[in-house]
Amino acid sequence: MTPLARKRLGKVLLNAAGIAVFVYAVFPVYWMVATGFKANDQIFTTEFIPFPTHFTFEHFERVLTEGVANNSIWLYLRNSAIVALGTVLIGSAFALLSATAIARFNFKGRGTFLVLLLIVQMLPAEGLLIPLYMMVKRAGLGDQLIGLIVTQVALTLPFAVWMLRTFVAAVPRSLEEAAWIDGAGRMTTFWKVLFPLVAPGLVATSIFSFITAWNDLVFALYLMSGSEGYTMPVALQYFFGQKGVDWGAIMAGSTLMTIPVVIFFLLVQRRMVTGLTAGAVKG
């Protein structure tokens, strides 16, 4: 085989691998959306039906109009949005301040603190369920969305701090020193010099925090005793009944649940791509 043929074969194999990975990642999402538009006779069948032959909005109408557990589906979507956005805002603020302190200041126990962040991140979330549950209950935040937000911040904060620390450390100190020489205070330097440069990292951690809080099932299920405080993942569990599983409603609800995540990503993806493709800071 000639070098040119080997090169062409390598490109073909690389493209085939890329297509295979794309199909592997996208097919479950496609199947979820397609099943939401299928009639029951096409869902509960042994035949492989990749495309719905007769589109129906029956499942979406039932989820949107009938609701779940005597509550409107919009209540659960609102609760999920409050928890996810609250986690992003509060968690990002604490993560940015903590990452700046770790990257810019040398203090006693700094290395130990970083190791503890890694240890907490490696622990399974289920292992933290009982301690966080007891802390939230003792703080009087049980059965409240703010209590769920606090638990989600605790779960996402270690990763966010560790990731933002890298972004802050990559910013040259000379930029801040130049701002100080020009008469800028520490707060002005922080907001006008440091913050814009670490914003892409903040966006990346925000996406992680948003998706983690939005998709959480375990903590929302055990921290909320009333259905009025349930989030969307918990609401979807009600379609798994004793008489069977309503796959059409589950797929329709899951599709509705995915839309806000896609919208959030589209709103911040330009800032994230800018940070990922940005070169070194020029002095």
PDB file of N, CA and C in Angstrom, residues 118-216:
ATOM      1  N   LEU A 118     -10.364  17.478  46.370  1.00  0.00           N
ATOM      2  CA  LEU A 118     -10.310  16.292  45.522  1.00  0.00           C
ATOM      3  C   LEU A 118     -10.994  15.097  46.187  1.00  0.00           C
ATOM      4  N   ILE A 119     -10.776  14.928  47.481  1.00  0.00           N
ATOM      5  CA  ILE A 119     -11.375  13.799  48.199  1.00  0.00           C
ATOM      6  C   ILE A 119     -12.897  13.901  48.189  1.00  0.00           C
ATOM      7  N   VAL A 120     -13.411  15.103  48.448  1.00  0.00           N
ATOM      8  CA  VAL A 120     -14.863  15.301  48.440  1.00  0.00           C
ATOM      9  C   VAL A 120     -15.435  15.043  47.056  1.00  0.00           C
ATOM     10  N   GLN A 121     -14.703  15.461  46.012  1.00  0.00           N
ATOM     11  CA  GLN A 121     -15.179  15.263  44.653  1.00  0.00           C
ATOM     12  C   GLN A 121     -15.236  13.785  44.283  1.00  0.00           C
ATOM     13  N   MET A 122     -14.355  12.993  44.851  1.00  0.00           N
ATOM     14  CA  MET A 122     -14.314  11.569  44.533  1.00  0.00           C
ATOM     15  C   MET A 122     -15.374  10.760  45.279  1.00  0.00           C
ATOM     16  N   LEU A 123     -15.943  11.327  46.326  1.00  0.00           N
ATOM     17  CA  LEU A 123     -16.977  10.623  47.077  1.00  0.00           C
ATOM     18  C   LEU A 123     -18.265  10.539  46.267  1.00  0.00           C
ATOM     19  N   PRO A 124     -18.948   9.419  46.290  1.00  0.00           N
ATOM     20  CA  PRO A 124     -20.237   9.329  45.579  1.00  0.00           C
ATOM     21  C   PRO A 124     -21.277  10.210  46.261  1.00  0.00           C
ATOM     22  N   ALA A 125     -22.135  10.797  45.461  1.00  0.00           N
ATOM     23  CA  ALA A 125     -23.146  11.707  46.012  1.00  0.00           C
ATOM     24  C   ALA A 125     -24.063  10.995  47.003  1.00  0.00           C
ATOM     25  N   GLU A 126     -24.332   9.722  46.745  1.00  0.00           N
ATOM     26  CA  GLU A 126     -25.218   8.973  47.653  1.00  0.00           C
ATOM     27  C   GLU A 126     -24.613   8.845  49.043  1.00  0.00           C
ATOM     28  N   GLY A 127     -23.268   8.819  49.123  1.00  0.00           N
ATOM     29  CA  GLY A 127     -22.621   8.725  50.425  1.00  0.00           C
ATOM     30  C   GLY A 127     -22.771   9.988  51.253  1.00  0.00           C
ATOM     31  N   LEU A 128     -23.069  11.099  50.596  1.00  0.00           N
ATOM     32  CA  LEU A 128     -23.263  12.372  51.292  1.00  0.00           C
ATOM     33  C   LEU A 128     -24.728  12.659  51.580  1.00  0.00           C
ATOM     34  N   LEU A 129     -25.603  11.763  51.176  1.00  0.00           N
ATOM     35  CA  LEU A 129     -27.032  12.021  51.315  1.00  0.00           C
ATOM     36  C   LEU A 129     -27.449  12.192  52.773  1.00  0.00           C
ATOM     37  N   ILE A 130     -27.092  11.237  53.623  1.00  0.00           N
ATOM     38  CA  ILE A 130     -27.526  11.303  55.018  1.00  0.00           C
ATOM     39  C   ILE A 130     -26.918  12.498  55.754  1.00  0.00           C
ATOM     40  N   PRO A 131     -25.586  12.756  55.658  1.00  0.00           N
ATOM     41  CA  PRO A 131     -25.044  13.944  56.349  1.00  0.00           C
ATOM     42  C   PRO A 131     -25.683  15.251  55.884  1.00  0.00           C
ATOM     43  N   LEU A 132     -25.832  15.414  54.576  1.00  0.00           N
ATOM     44  CA  LEU A 132     -26.444  16.646  54.077  1.00  0.00           C
ATOM     45  C   LEU A 132     -27.915  16.734  54.482  1.00  0.00           C
ATOM     46  N   TYR A 133     -28.599  15.598  54.490  1.00  0.00           N
ATOM     47  CA  TYR A 133     -30.002  15.589  54.901  1.00  0.00           C
ATOM     48  C   TYR A 133     -30.141  16.046  56.350  1.00  0.00           C
ATOM     49  N   MET A 134     -29.278  15.537  57.216  1.00  0.00           N
ATOM     50  CA  MET A 134     -29.343  15.926  58.635  1.00  0.00           C
ATOM     51  C   MET A 134     -28.990  17.395  58.820  1.00  0.00           C
ATOM     52  N   MET A 135     -28.002  17.884  58.084  1.00  0.00           N
ATOM     53  CA  MET A 135     -27.611  19.289  58.208  1.00  0.00           C
ATOM     54  C   MET A 135     -28.727  20.213  57.732  1.00  0.00           C
ATOM     55  N   VAL A 136     -29.369  19.852  56.625  1.00  0.00           N
ATOM     56  CA  VAL A 136     -30.449  20.680  56.108  1.00  0.00           C
ATOM     57  C   VAL A 136     -31.637  20.685  57.065  1.00  0.00           C
ATOM     58  N   LYS A 137     -31.975  19.528  57.622  1.00  0.00           N
ATOM     59  CA  LYS A 137     -33.091  19.448  58.555  1.00  0.00           C
ATOM     60  C   LYS A 137     -32.819  20.252  59.826  1.00  0.00           C
ATOM     61  N   ARG A 138     -31.587  20.144  60.344  1.00  0.00           N
ATOM     62  CA  ARG A 138     -31.252  20.878  61.571  1.00  0.00           C
ATOM     63  C   ARG A 138     -31.209  22.379  61.334  1.00  0.00           C
ATOM     64  N   ALA A 139     -30.928  22.775  60.111  1.00  0.00           N
ATOM     65  CA  ALA A 139     -30.911  24.202  59.793  1.00  0.00           C
ATOM     66  C   ALA A 139     -32.297  24.760  59.510  1.00  0.00           C
ATOM     67  N   GLY A 140     -33.294  23.903  59.562  1.00  0.00           N
ATOM     68  CA  GLY A 140     -34.664  24.343  59.323  1.00  0.00           C
ATOM     69  C   GLY A 140     -34.984  24.584  57.861  1.00  0.00           C
ATOM     70  N   LEU A 141     -34.237  23.959  56.960  1.00  0.00           N
ATOM     71  CA  LEU A 141     -34.438  24.166  55.530  1.00  0.00           C
ATOM     72  C   LEU A 141     -35.056  22.947  54.852  1.00  0.00           C
ATOM     73  N   GLY A 142     -35.547  22.012  55.642  1.00  0.00           N
ATOM     74  CA  GLY A 142     -36.175  20.838  55.064  1.00  0.00           C
ATOM     75  C   GLY A 142     -37.456  21.178  54.326  1.00  0.00           C
ATOM     76  N   ASP A 143     -37.756  20.444  53.273  1.00  0.00           N
ATOM     77  CA  ASP A 143     -38.953  20.652  52.451  1.00  0.00           C
ATOM     78  C   ASP A 143     -39.000  22.046  51.844  1.00  0.00           C
ATOM     79  N   GLN A 144     -37.833  22.659  51.644  1.00  0.00           N
ATOM     80  CA  GLN A 144     -37.751  23.968  51.016  1.00  0.00           C
ATOM     81  C   GLN A 144     -36.746  23.912  49.861  1.00  0.00           C
ATOM     82  N   LEU A 145     -37.039  24.688  48.831  1.00  0.00           N
ATOM     83  CA  LEU A 145     -36.152  24.693  47.676  1.00  0.00           C
ATOM     84  C   LEU A 145     -34.777  25.251  48.017  1.00  0.00           C
ATOM     85  N   ILE A 146     -34.726  26.174  48.976  1.00  0.00           N
ATOM     86  CA  ILE A 146     -33.429  26.739  49.373  1.00  0.00           C
ATOM     87  C   ILE A 146     -32.546  25.666  49.991  1.00  0.00           C
ATOM     88  N   GLY A 147     -33.155  24.720  50.698  1.00  0.00           N
ATOM     89  CA  GLY A 147     -32.384  23.613  51.252  1.00  0.00           C
ATOM     90  C   GLY A 147     -31.828  22.717  50.158  1.00  0.00           C
ATOM     91  N   LEU A 148     -32.615  22.498  49.112  1.00  0.00           N
ATOM     92  CA  LEU A 148     -32.138  21.711  47.982  1.00  0.00           C
ATOM     93  C   LEU A 148     -31.028  22.441  47.236  1.00  0.00           C
ATOM     94  N   ILE A 149     -31.146  23.757  47.141  1.00  0.00           N
ATOM     95  CA  ILE A 149     -30.094  24.561  46.496  1.00  0.00           C
ATOM     96  C   ILE A 149     -28.795  24.452  47.274  1.00  0.00           C
ATOM     97  N   VAL A 150     -28.889  24.506  48.594  1.00  0.00           N
ATOM     98  CA  VAL A 150     -27.689  24.414  49.436  1.00  0.00           C
ATOM     99  C   VAL A 150     -26.984  23.073  49.220  1.00  0.00           C
ATOM    100  N   THR A 151     -27.755  22.002  49.148  1.00  0.00           N
ATOM    101  CA  THR A 151     -27.136  20.685  48.938  1.00  0.00           C
ATOM    102  C   THR A 151     -26.482  20.594  47.563  1.00  0.00           C
ATOM    103  N   GLN A 152     -27.106  21.156  46.552  1.00  0.00           N
ATOM    104  CA  GLN A 152     -26.523  21.122  45.213  1.00  0.00           C
ATOM    105  C   GLN A 152     -25.255  21.975  45.128  1.00  0.00           C
ATOM    106  N   VAL A 153     -25.240  23.094  45.837  1.00  0.00           N
ATOM    107  CA  VAL A 153     -24.027  23.916  45.893  1.00  0.00           C
ATOM    108  C   VAL A 153     -22.899  23.133  46.557  1.00  0.00           C
ATOM    109  N   ALA A 154     -23.228  22.410  47.624  1.00  0.00           N
ATOM    110  CA  ALA A 154     -22.215  21.607  48.312  1.00  0.00           C
ATOM    111  C   ALA A 154     -21.660  20.507  47.412  1.00  0.00           C
ATOM    112  N   LEU A 155     -22.501  19.963  46.543  1.00  0.00           N
ATOM    113  CA  LEU A 155     -22.059  18.882  45.666  1.00  0.00           C
ATOM    114  C   LEU A 155     -21.218  19.388  44.498  1.00  0.00           C
ATOM    115  N   THR A 156     -21.544  20.547  43.966  1.00  0.00           N
ATOM    116  CA  THR A 156     -20.855  21.062  42.780  1.00  0.00           C
ATOM    117  C   THR A 156     -19.688  21.987  43.095  1.00  0.00           C
ATOM    118  N   LEU A 157     -19.618  22.494  44.310  1.00  0.00           N
ATOM    119  CA  LEU A 157     -18.601  23.488  44.642  1.00  0.00           C
ATOM    120  C   LEU A 157     -17.164  22.965  44.543  1.00  0.00           C
ATOM    121  N   PRO A 158     -16.855  21.754  45.019  1.00  0.00           N
ATOM    122  CA  PRO A 158     -15.459  21.291  44.919  1.00  0.00           C
ATOM    123  C   PRO A 158     -14.925  21.274  43.497  1.00  0.00           C
ATOM    124  N   PHE A 159     -15.704  20.735  42.557  1.00  0.00           N
ATOM    125  CA  PHE A 159     -15.262  20.711  41.162  1.00  0.00           C
ATOM    126  C   PHE A 159     -15.121  22.118  40.598  1.00  0.00           C
ATOM    127  N   ALA A 160     -16.087  22.992  40.925  1.00  0.00           N
ATOM    128  CA  ALA A 160     -16.042  24.358  40.406  1.00  0.00           C
ATOM    129  C   ALA A 160     -14.818  25.112  40.927  1.00  0.00           C
ATOM    130  N   VAL A 161     -14.502  24.958  42.202  1.00  0.00           N
ATOM    131  CA  VAL A 161     -13.334  25.638  42.773  1.00  0.00           C
ATOM    132  C   VAL A 161     -12.046  25.123  42.138  1.00  0.00           C
ATOM    133  N   TRP A 162     -11.946  23.823  42.012  1.00  0.00           N
ATOM    134  CA  TRP A 162     -10.733  23.237  41.435  1.00  0.00           C
ATOM    135  C   TRP A 162     -10.524  23.680  39.990  1.00  0.00           C
ATOM    136  N   MET A 163     -11.597  23.735  39.218  1.00  0.00           N
ATOM    137  CA  MET A 163     -11.495  24.115  37.820  1.00  0.00           C
ATOM    138  C   MET A 163     -11.199  25.607  37.678  1.00  0.00           C
ATOM    139  N   LEU A 164     -11.881  26.446  38.450  1.00  0.00           N
ATOM    140  CA  LEU A 164     -11.664  27.889  38.354  1.00  0.00           C
ATOM    141  C   LEU A 164     -10.284  28.291  38.852  1.00  0.00           C
ATOM    142  N   ARG A 165      -9.743  27.519  39.778  1.00  0.00           N
ATOM    143  CA  ARG A 165      -8.399  27.804  40.267  1.00  0.00           C
ATOM    144  C   ARG A 165      -7.396  27.791  39.125  1.00  0.00           C
ATOM    145  N   THR A 166      -7.559  26.873  38.186  1.00  0.00           N
ATOM    146  CA  THR A 166      -6.658  26.794  37.039  1.00  0.00           C
ATOM    147  C   THR A 166      -6.777  28.034  36.163  1.00  0.00           C
ATOM    148  N   PHE A 167      -7.984  28.514  35.964  1.00  0.00           N
ATOM    149  CA  PHE A 167      -8.180  29.705  35.142  1.00  0.00           C
ATOM    150  C   PHE A 167      -7.583  30.937  35.811  1.00  0.00           C
ATOM    151  N   VAL A 168      -7.799  31.059  37.110  1.00  0.00           N
ATOM    152  CA  VAL A 168      -7.266  32.230  37.821  1.00  0.00           C
ATOM    153  C   VAL A 168      -5.741  32.196  37.833  1.00  0.00           C
ATOM    154  N   ALA A 169      -5.161  31.022  38.056  1.00  0.00           N
ATOM    155  CA  ALA A 169      -3.704  30.910  38.091  1.00  0.00           C
ATOM    156  C   ALA A 169      -3.083  31.208  36.733  1.00  0.00           C
ATOM    157  N   ALA A 170      -3.847  31.015  35.641  1.00  0.00           N
ATOM    158  CA  ALA A 170      -3.309  31.269  34.300  1.00  0.00           C
ATOM    159  C   ALA A 170      -3.248  32.748  33.961  1.00  0.00           C
ATOM    160  N   VAL A 171      -3.936  33.573  34.724  1.00  0.00           N
ATOM    161  CA  VAL A 171      -3.907  35.020  34.475  1.00  0.00           C
ATOM    162  C   VAL A 171      -2.630  35.602  35.078  1.00  0.00           C
ATOM    163  N   PRO A 172      -1.784  36.264  34.300  1.00  0.00           N
ATOM    164  CA  PRO A 172      -0.531  36.818  34.836  1.00  0.00           C
ATOM    165  C   PRO A 172      -0.787  37.852  35.925  1.00  0.00           C
ATOM    166  N   ARG A 173      -0.008  37.784  36.963  1.00  0.00           N
ATOM    167  CA  ARG A 173      -0.127  38.764  38.036  1.00  0.00           C
ATOM    168  C   ARG A 173       0.220  40.169  37.551  1.00  0.00           C
ATOM    169  N   SER A 174       1.031  40.240  36.499  1.00  0.00           N
ATOM    170  CA  SER A 174       1.461  41.548  36.000  1.00  0.00           C
ATOM    171  C   SER A 174       0.280  42.401  35.545  1.00  0.00           C
ATOM    172  N   LEU A 175      -0.781  41.769  35.067  1.00  0.00           N
ATOM    173  CA  LEU A 175      -1.956  42.534  34.661  1.00  0.00           C
ATOM    174  C   LEU A 175      -2.609  43.224  35.857  1.00  0.00           C
ATOM    175  N   GLU A 176      -2.702  42.508  36.953  1.00  0.00           N
ATOM    176  CA  GLU A 176      -3.276  43.112  38.158  1.00  0.00           C
ATOM    177  C   GLU A 176      -2.353  44.184  38.720  1.00  0.00           C
ATOM    178  N   GLU A 177      -1.063  43.916  38.711  1.00  0.00           N
ATOM    179  CA  GLU A 177      -0.115  44.902  39.211  1.00  0.00           C
ATOM    180  C   GLU A 177      -0.130  46.174  38.372  1.00  0.00           C
ATOM    181  N   ALA A 178      -0.307  46.020  37.059  1.00  0.00           N
ATOM    182  CA  ALA A 178      -0.392  47.190  36.193  1.00  0.00           C
ATOM    183  C   ALA A 178      -1.632  48.011  36.519  1.00  0.00           C
ATOM    184  N   ALA A 179      -2.737  47.341  36.826  1.00  0.00           N
ATOM    185  CA  ALA A 179      -3.954  48.060  37.201  1.00  0.00           C
ATOM    186  C   ALA A 179      -3.777  48.786  38.529  1.00  0.00           C
ATOM    187  N   TRP A 180      -3.046  48.168  39.463  1.00  0.00           N
ATOM    188  CA  TRP A 180      -2.791  48.840  40.741  1.00  0.00           C
ATOM    189  C   TRP A 180      -1.938  50.087  40.543  1.00  0.00           C
ATOM    190  N   ILE A 181      -0.952  49.981  39.665  1.00  0.00           N
ATOM    191  CA  ILE A 181      -0.085  51.147  39.401  1.00  0.00           C
ATOM    192  C   ILE A 181      -0.892  52.294  38.797  1.00  0.00           C
ATOM    193  N   ASP A 182      -1.889  51.933  37.984  1.00  0.00           N
ATOM    194  CA  ASP A 182      -2.734  52.967  37.368  1.00  0.00           C
ATOM    195  C   ASP A 182      -3.756  53.537  38.333  1.00  0.00           C
ATOM    196  N   GLY A 183      -3.775  53.045  39.560  1.00  0.00           N
ATOM    197  CA  GLY A 183      -4.656  53.603  40.577  1.00  0.00           C
ATOM    198  C   GLY A 183      -5.918  52.807  40.840  1.00  0.00           C
ATOM    199  N   ALA A 184      -6.069  51.661  40.235  1.00  0.00           N
ATOM    200  CA  ALA A 184      -7.263  50.843  40.473  1.00  0.00           C
ATOM    201  C   ALA A 184      -7.165  50.126  41.812  1.00  0.00           C
ATOM    202  N   GLY A 185      -8.292  50.057  42.517  1.00  0.00           N
ATOM    203  CA  GLY A 185      -8.328  49.335  43.778  1.00  0.00           C
ATOM    204  C   GLY A 185      -8.455  47.833  43.540  1.00  0.00           C
ATOM    205  N   ARG A 186      -8.452  47.082  44.637  1.00  0.00           N
ATOM    206  CA  ARG A 186      -8.532  45.639  44.501  1.00  0.00           C
ATOM    207  C   ARG A 186      -9.867  45.198  43.903  1.00  0.00           C
ATOM    208  N   MET A 187     -10.962  45.811  44.308  1.00  0.00           N
ATOM    209  CA  MET A 187     -12.255  45.421  43.772  1.00  0.00           C
ATOM    210  C   MET A 187     -12.368  45.783  42.295  1.00  0.00           C
ATOM    211  N   THR A 188     -11.878  46.964  41.919  1.00  0.00           N
ATOM    212  CA  THR A 188     -11.895  47.354  40.511  1.00  0.00           C
ATOM    213  C   THR A 188     -11.037  46.419  39.672  1.00  0.00           C
ATOM    214  N   THR A 189      -9.875  46.061  40.198  1.00  0.00           N
ATOM    215  CA  THR A 189      -8.999  45.121  39.490  1.00  0.00           C
ATOM    216  C   THR A 189      -9.662  43.758  39.349  1.00  0.00           C
ATOM    217  N   PHE A 190     -10.347  43.345  40.395  1.00  0.00           N
ATOM    218  CA  PHE A 190     -10.999  42.042  40.359  1.00  0.00           C
ATOM    219  C   PHE A 190     -12.083  42.005  39.283  1.00  0.00           C
ATOM    220  N   TRP A 191     -12.935  43.035  39.231  1.00  0.00           N
ATOM    221  CA  TRP A 191     -14.072  43.010  38.322  1.00  0.00           C
ATOM    222  C   TRP A 191     -13.704  43.371  36.886  1.00  0.00           C
ATOM    223  N   LYS A 192     -12.744  44.246  36.704  1.00  0.00           N
ATOM    224  CA  LYS A 192     -12.447  44.738  35.351  1.00  0.00           C
ATOM    225  C   LYS A 192     -11.229  44.075  34.709  1.00  0.00           C
ATOM    226  N   VAL A 193     -10.406  43.392  35.497  1.00  0.00           N
ATOM    227  CA  VAL A 193      -9.224  42.744  34.943  1.00  0.00           C
ATOM    228  C   VAL A 193      -9.328  41.235  35.074  1.00  0.00           C
ATOM    229  N   LEU A 194      -9.506  40.752  36.290  1.00  0.00           N
ATOM    230  CA  LEU A 194      -9.497  39.313  36.523  1.00  0.00           C
ATOM    231  C   LEU A 194     -10.781  38.640  36.054  1.00  0.00           C
ATOM    232  N   PHE A 195     -11.912  39.214  36.407  1.00  0.00           N
ATOM    233  CA  PHE A 195     -13.192  38.577  36.104  1.00  0.00           C
ATOM    234  C   PHE A 195     -13.409  38.331  34.609  1.00  0.00           C
ATOM    235  N   PRO A 196     -13.172  39.304  33.722  1.00  0.00           N
ATOM    236  CA  PRO A 196     -13.380  39.014  32.285  1.00  0.00           C
ATOM    237  C   PRO A 196     -12.496  37.890  31.756  1.00  0.00           C
ATOM    238  N   LEU A 197     -11.297  37.724  32.312  1.00  0.00           N
ATOM    239  CA  LEU A 197     -10.381  36.695  31.819  1.00  0.00           C
ATOM    240  C   LEU A 197     -10.745  35.303  32.313  1.00  0.00           C
ATOM    241  N   VAL A 198     -11.384  35.215  33.465  1.00  0.00           N
ATOM    242  CA  VAL A 198     -11.776  33.896  33.988  1.00  0.00           C
ATOM    243  C   VAL A 198     -13.239  33.584  33.695  1.00  0.00           C
ATOM    244  N   ALA A 199     -13.929  34.494  33.007  1.00  0.00           N
ATOM    245  CA  ALA A 199     -15.351  34.276  32.695  1.00  0.00           C
ATOM    246  C   ALA A 199     -15.591  32.994  31.910  1.00  0.00           C
ATOM    247  N   PRO A 200     -14.735  32.638  30.920  1.00  0.00           N
ATOM    248  CA  PRO A 200     -14.969  31.358  30.228  1.00  0.00           C
ATOM    249  C   PRO A 200     -14.949  30.153  31.169  1.00  0.00           C
ATOM    250  N   GLY A 201     -14.044  30.154  32.139  1.00  0.00           N
ATOM    251  CA  GLY A 201     -14.029  29.071  33.117  1.00  0.00           C
ATOM    252  C   GLY A 201     -15.274  29.088  33.980  1.00  0.00           C
ATOM    253  N   LEU A 202     -15.760  30.286  34.278  1.00  0.00           N
ATOM    254  CA  LEU A 202     -16.984  30.407  35.067  1.00  0.00           C
ATOM    255  C   LEU A 202     -18.174  29.847  34.292  1.00  0.00           C
ATOM    256  N   VAL A 203     -18.179  30.061  32.982  1.00  0.00           N
ATOM    257  CA  VAL A 203     -19.249  29.518  32.146  1.00  0.00           C
ATOM    258  C   VAL A 203     -19.194  27.994  32.137  1.00  0.00           C
ATOM    259  N   ALA A 204     -17.996  27.443  32.011  1.00  0.00           N
ATOM    260  CA  ALA A 204     -17.848  25.981  31.983  1.00  0.00           C
ATOM    261  C   ALA A 204     -18.337  25.355  33.287  1.00  0.00           C
ATOM    262  N   THR A 205     -17.967  25.941  34.410  1.00  0.00           N
ATOM    263  CA  THR A 205     -18.427  25.412  35.697  1.00  0.00           C
ATOM    264  C   THR A 205     -19.922  25.633  35.887  1.00  0.00           C
ATOM    265  N   SER A 206     -20.439  26.720  35.320  1.00  0.00           N
ATOM    266  CA  SER A 206     -21.878  26.969  35.424  1.00  0.00           C
ATOM    267  C   SER A 206     -22.676  25.905  34.687  1.00  0.00           C
ATOM    268  N   ILE A 207     -22.179  25.488  33.520  1.00  0.00           N
ATOM    269  CA  ILE A 207     -22.857  24.429  32.771  1.00  0.00           C
ATOM    270  C   ILE A 207     -22.867  23.136  33.571  1.00  0.00           C
ATOM    271  N   PHE A 208     -21.726  22.803  34.167  1.00  0.00           N
ATOM    272  CA  PHE A 208     -21.649  21.597  34.999  1.00  0.00           C
ATOM    273  C   PHE A 208     -22.614  21.690  36.170  1.00  0.00           C
ATOM    274  N   SER A 209     -22.642  22.827  36.860  1.00  0.00           N
ATOM    275  CA  SER A 209     -23.520  22.990  38.019  1.00  0.00           C
ATOM    276  C   SER A 209     -24.988  22.944  37.609  1.00  0.00           C
ATOM    277  N   PHE A 210     -25.308  23.584  36.482  1.00  0.00           N
ATOM    278  CA  PHE A 210     -26.696  23.621  36.023  1.00  0.00           C
ATOM    279  C   PHE A 210     -27.195  22.222  35.699  1.00  0.00           C
ATOM    280  N   ILE A 211     -26.412  21.468  34.935  1.00  0.00           N
ATOM    281  CA  ILE A 211     -26.834  20.121  34.538  1.00  0.00           C
ATOM    282  C   ILE A 211     -26.934  19.205  35.753  1.00  0.00           C
ATOM    283  N   THR A 212     -25.972  19.316  36.683  1.00  0.00           N
ATOM    284  CA  THR A 212     -25.998  18.476  37.883  1.00  0.00           C
ATOM    285  C   THR A 212     -27.243  18.738  38.713  1.00  0.00           C
ATOM    286  N   ALA A 213     -27.557  20.017  38.938  1.00  0.00           N
ATOM    287  CA  ALA A 213     -28.729  20.361  39.738  1.00  0.00           C
ATOM    288  C   ALA A 213     -30.030  20.054  39.000  1.00  0.00           C
ATOM    289  N   TRP A 214     -30.041  20.258  37.699  1.00  0.00           N
ATOM    290  CA  TRP A 214     -31.259  20.028  36.913  1.00  0.00           C
ATOM    291  C   TRP A 214     -31.622  18.548  36.863  1.00  0.00           C
ATOM    292  N   ASN A 215     -30.625  17.691  36.770  1.00  0.00           N
ATOM    293  CA  ASN A 215     -30.873  16.258  36.625  1.00  0.00           C
ATOM    294  C   ASN A 215     -30.925  15.501  37.955  1.00  0.00           C
ATOM    295  N   ASP A 216     -30.745  16.189  39.061  1.00  0.00           N
ATOM    296  CA  ASP A 216     -30.692  15.503  40.350  1.00  0.00           C
ATOM    297  C   ASP A 216     -32.029  14.847  40.673  1.00  0.00           C
TER     298      ASP A 216
END
